[in-house]
Short mmCIF file of C-alpha atoms in Angstrom, two decimals:
data_model
loop_
_atom_site.label_atom_id
_atom_site.label_comp_id
_atom_site.label_asym_id
_atom_site.label_seq_id
_atom_site.Cartn_x
_atom_site.Cartn_y
_atom_site.Cartn_z
CA MET A 1312 0.05 -0.09 -0.08
CA THR A 1313 1.30 3.64 -0.82
CA THR A 1314 0.22 5.75 1.95
CA TRP A 1315 0.58 9.62 1.33
CA GLN A 1316 3.85 9.57 3.40
CA THR A 1317 4.95 6.75 1.10
CA PHE A 1318 4.38 8.72 -2.16
CA ALA A 1319 6.01 12.05 -0.44
CA ALA A 1320 8.82 10.66 0.30
CA ALA A 1321 9.39 9.47 -3.34
CA ALA A 1322 8.17 12.75 -4.97
CA PRO A 1323 8.56 15.30 -2.21
CA SER A 1324 8.14 18.51 -3.88
CA LEU A 1325 5.64 16.98 -6.21
CA ALA A 1326 3.53 15.99 -2.97
CA GLU A 1327 3.97 19.47 -1.18
CA ARG A 1328 2.09 21.14 -4.48
CA ILE A 1329 -0.50 18.18 -4.50
CA HIS A 1330 -1.09 18.79 -0.81
CA GLU A 1331 -1.30 22.56 -1.36
CA ARG A 1332 -3.95 22.09 -3.87
CA PHE A 1333 -6.10 19.73 -1.74
CA LEU A 1334 -6.16 22.48 1.17
CA SER A 1335 -6.96 25.02 -0.86
CA GLY A 1336 -10.34 24.16 -1.48
CA GLU A 1337 -12.86 22.22 1.22
CA SER A 1338 -14.36 20.01 -1.25
CA HIS A 1339 -13.09 18.24 -4.40
CA VAL A 1340 -14.29 16.03 -7.38
CA LEU A 1341 -14.20 12.08 -6.24
CA ALA A 1342 -15.00 9.60 -9.15
CA THR A 1343 -15.52 6.11 -8.27
CA LEU A 1344 -17.38 3.15 -10.20
CA ARG A 1345 -20.68 2.10 -9.84
CA ARG A 1346 -21.98 -1.57 -9.71
CA ASP A 1347 -22.55 -1.64 -13.52
CA GLY A 1348 -18.64 0.08 -14.23
CA SER A 1349 -20.09 3.37 -15.30
CA PRO A 1350 -18.74 6.28 -13.49
CA ARG A 1351 -19.76 8.73 -11.04
CA VAL A 1352 -18.41 11.84 -9.63
CA SER A 1353 -19.29 13.13 -6.12
CA GLY A 1354 -17.77 16.00 -4.19
CA SER A 1355 -15.55 14.66 -1.18
CA GLU A 1356 -13.35 16.51 1.29
CA VAL A 1357 -9.84 14.98 2.16
CA SER A 1358 -8.08 14.47 5.41
CA PHE A 1359 -4.28 14.73 5.78
CA ARG A 1360 -3.75 12.70 9.08
CA ASP A 1361 -0.85 12.75 11.25
CA ASP A 1362 -0.26 8.52 10.78
CA GLY A 1363 1.20 9.90 7.36
CA SER A 1364 -1.91 8.92 5.35
CA LEU A 1365 -4.68 10.37 3.20
CA TYR A 1366 -8.37 9.91 4.22
CA ILE A 1367 -11.75 10.82 2.60
CA GLY A 1368 -15.14 10.15 4.38
CA SER A 1369 -18.63 9.61 3.60
CA MET A 1370 -22.42 9.71 4.88
CA LEU A 1371 -23.44 6.40 6.02
CA ASP A 1372 -24.77 4.70 3.12
CA ALA A 1373 -23.77 7.15 0.69
CA ARG A 1374 -23.49 6.02 -2.91
CA LYS A 1375 -19.97 6.98 -3.36
CA ALA A 1376 -19.32 4.81 -0.07
CA ARG A 1377 -21.22 1.94 -1.58
CA ASP A 1378 -19.22 2.58 -4.93
CA LEU A 1379 -16.14 2.08 -2.88
CA GLN A 1380 -17.19 -0.85 -0.80
CA HIS A 1381 -17.63 -2.80 -4.28
CA ASP A 1382 -14.99 -1.46 -6.26
CA GLY A 1383 -12.23 0.68 -4.53
CA ARG A 1384 -10.60 2.18 -7.35
CA PHE A 1385 -11.00 6.07 -7.54
CA ALA A 1386 -9.75 9.07 -9.03
CA LEU A 1387 -9.90 12.47 -6.83
CA HIS A 1388 -9.38 15.78 -8.52
CA ALA A 1389 -8.63 18.94 -6.37
CA TYR A 1390 -10.49 22.00 -6.54
CA PRO A 1391 -9.67 23.75 -9.34
CA GLY A 1392 -6.51 26.15 -9.16
CA ILE A 1393 -8.29 29.48 -9.71
CA GLU A 1394 -5.86 32.59 -9.39
CA GLU A 1395 -6.77 33.33 -5.54
CA ASN A 1396 -5.86 29.60 -4.73
CA GLY A 1397 -2.82 29.54 -6.80
CA PRO A 1398 -1.89 28.21 -9.96
CA GLY A 1399 -2.06 24.37 -10.63
CA ASP A 1400 -4.17 21.30 -11.05
CA ALA A 1401 -3.69 17.98 -8.83
CA LYS A 1402 -5.12 14.57 -9.24
CA LEU A 1403 -4.46 11.57 -7.80
CA ALA A 1404 -5.75 8.00 -8.49
CA GLY A 1405 -5.96 4.55 -6.77
CA VAL A 1406 -7.87 2.16 -4.19
CA ALA A 1407 -9.91 3.26 -1.20
CA ARG A 1408 -9.59 0.99 1.38
CA GLU A 1409 -12.38 1.47 4.09
CA ILE A 1410 -11.47 1.79 7.59
CA THR A 1411 -13.79 0.05 10.32
CA ASP A 1412 -12.08 0.40 13.49
CA SER A 1413 -12.09 3.24 16.37
CA ARG A 1414 -10.79 5.78 13.50
CA ALA A 1415 -14.17 5.48 11.83
CA GLY A 1416 -17.48 7.11 13.55
CA SER A 1417 -20.08 4.89 13.69
CA ASP A 1418 -22.22 7.28 11.68
CA SER A 1419 -20.15 7.71 8.39
CA HIS A 1420 -17.72 5.71 6.71
CA LEU A 1421 -14.02 6.25 6.18
CA PHE A 1422 -11.53 5.32 3.53
CA GLU A 1423 -7.60 5.55 3.41
CA LEU A 1424 -6.58 6.17 -0.04
CA ASP A 1425 -3.72 3.81 -1.76
CA ILE A 1426 -1.86 6.40 -3.77
CA HIS A 1427 -0.99 4.63 -7.55
CA GLU A 1428 -0.90 8.01 -9.38
CA ALA A 1429 -0.47 11.35 -8.62
CA VAL A 1430 -0.32 14.25 -11.66
CA TYR A 1431 -0.07 18.06 -11.27
CA THR A 1432 -0.36 20.46 -14.03
CA TRP A 1433 0.32 24.26 -14.46
CA VAL A 1434 1.32 26.52 -16.98
CA ALA A 1435 3.90 29.07 -16.74
CA ASP A 1436 6.13 31.28 -19.47
CA ASN A 1437 3.97 29.93 -22.23
CA THR A 1438 4.74 26.61 -21.27
CA LEU A 1439 2.34 23.51 -20.34
CA PHE A 1440 4.21 21.45 -17.44
CA VAL A 1441 2.94 18.06 -16.29
CA GLU A 1442 4.69 15.94 -13.26
CA SER A 1443 3.55 13.02 -12.83
CA TRP A 1444 4.62 9.87 -10.18
CA HIS A 1445 3.34 6.19 -10.75
CA GLU A 1446 3.52 3.65 -8.17
CA GLY A 1447 6.85 1.85 -8.78
CA GLY A 1448 7.54 4.08 -11.44
CA ALA A 1449 9.75 7.10 -12.02
CA TRP A 1450 8.86 10.69 -11.17
CA VAL A 1451 8.84 12.88 -14.27
CA ARG A 1452 8.20 16.46 -15.72
CA PHE A 1453 6.95 16.74 -19.16
CA ALA A 1454 7.15 20.62 -20.57
CA ARG A 1455 5.82 21.78 -23.98
CA PRO A 1456 6.50 25.47 -24.56
CA ASP A 1457 4.32 26.56 -27.33
CA ASN A 1458 4.89 25.24 -30.77
CA GLY A 1459 7.74 23.29 -29.70
CA PRO A 1460 8.79 20.02 -28.82
CA VAL A 1461 7.94 18.10 -25.48
CA GLU A 1462 10.85 17.48 -23.14
CA ARG A 1463 10.53 14.93 -20.61
CA THR A 1464 12.96 15.18 -17.33
CA VAL A 1465 13.15 12.23 -14.78
CA LEU A 1466 13.08 13.59 -11.76
CA GLY A 1467 13.25 10.65 -9.25
#
């Protein structure tokens, strides 16, 4: 399982920027899979805990919770990077695992996020930048200047 702490150790500056994006807005967009395999998007809040993990919660028996109980795969998109909240766009994907011990409340669901992929995009100096990290893979940055070739840099 790749916790937030494990990801942050593998790609520290990327994790820092993604963390900032998720803290800049209260509600984010969570994509889950329905029983029939079709996608569903829901609003969701995130919680970075002292144990080095990232969690999402849900009201008891909400559809997103039932989706994650059936198939834990998720994609999570941080509140968009409008100017007052800073530049950039952050996304995470992986598998959510329901927590049923004392950390979870009796009137809600709690899911710990196993992070398989993290992506951060931004534009600066007429160049599109995309940084990505994949579990078990490299941390890379792609830069695409206006009308120029894409440059790939391995960061870790």
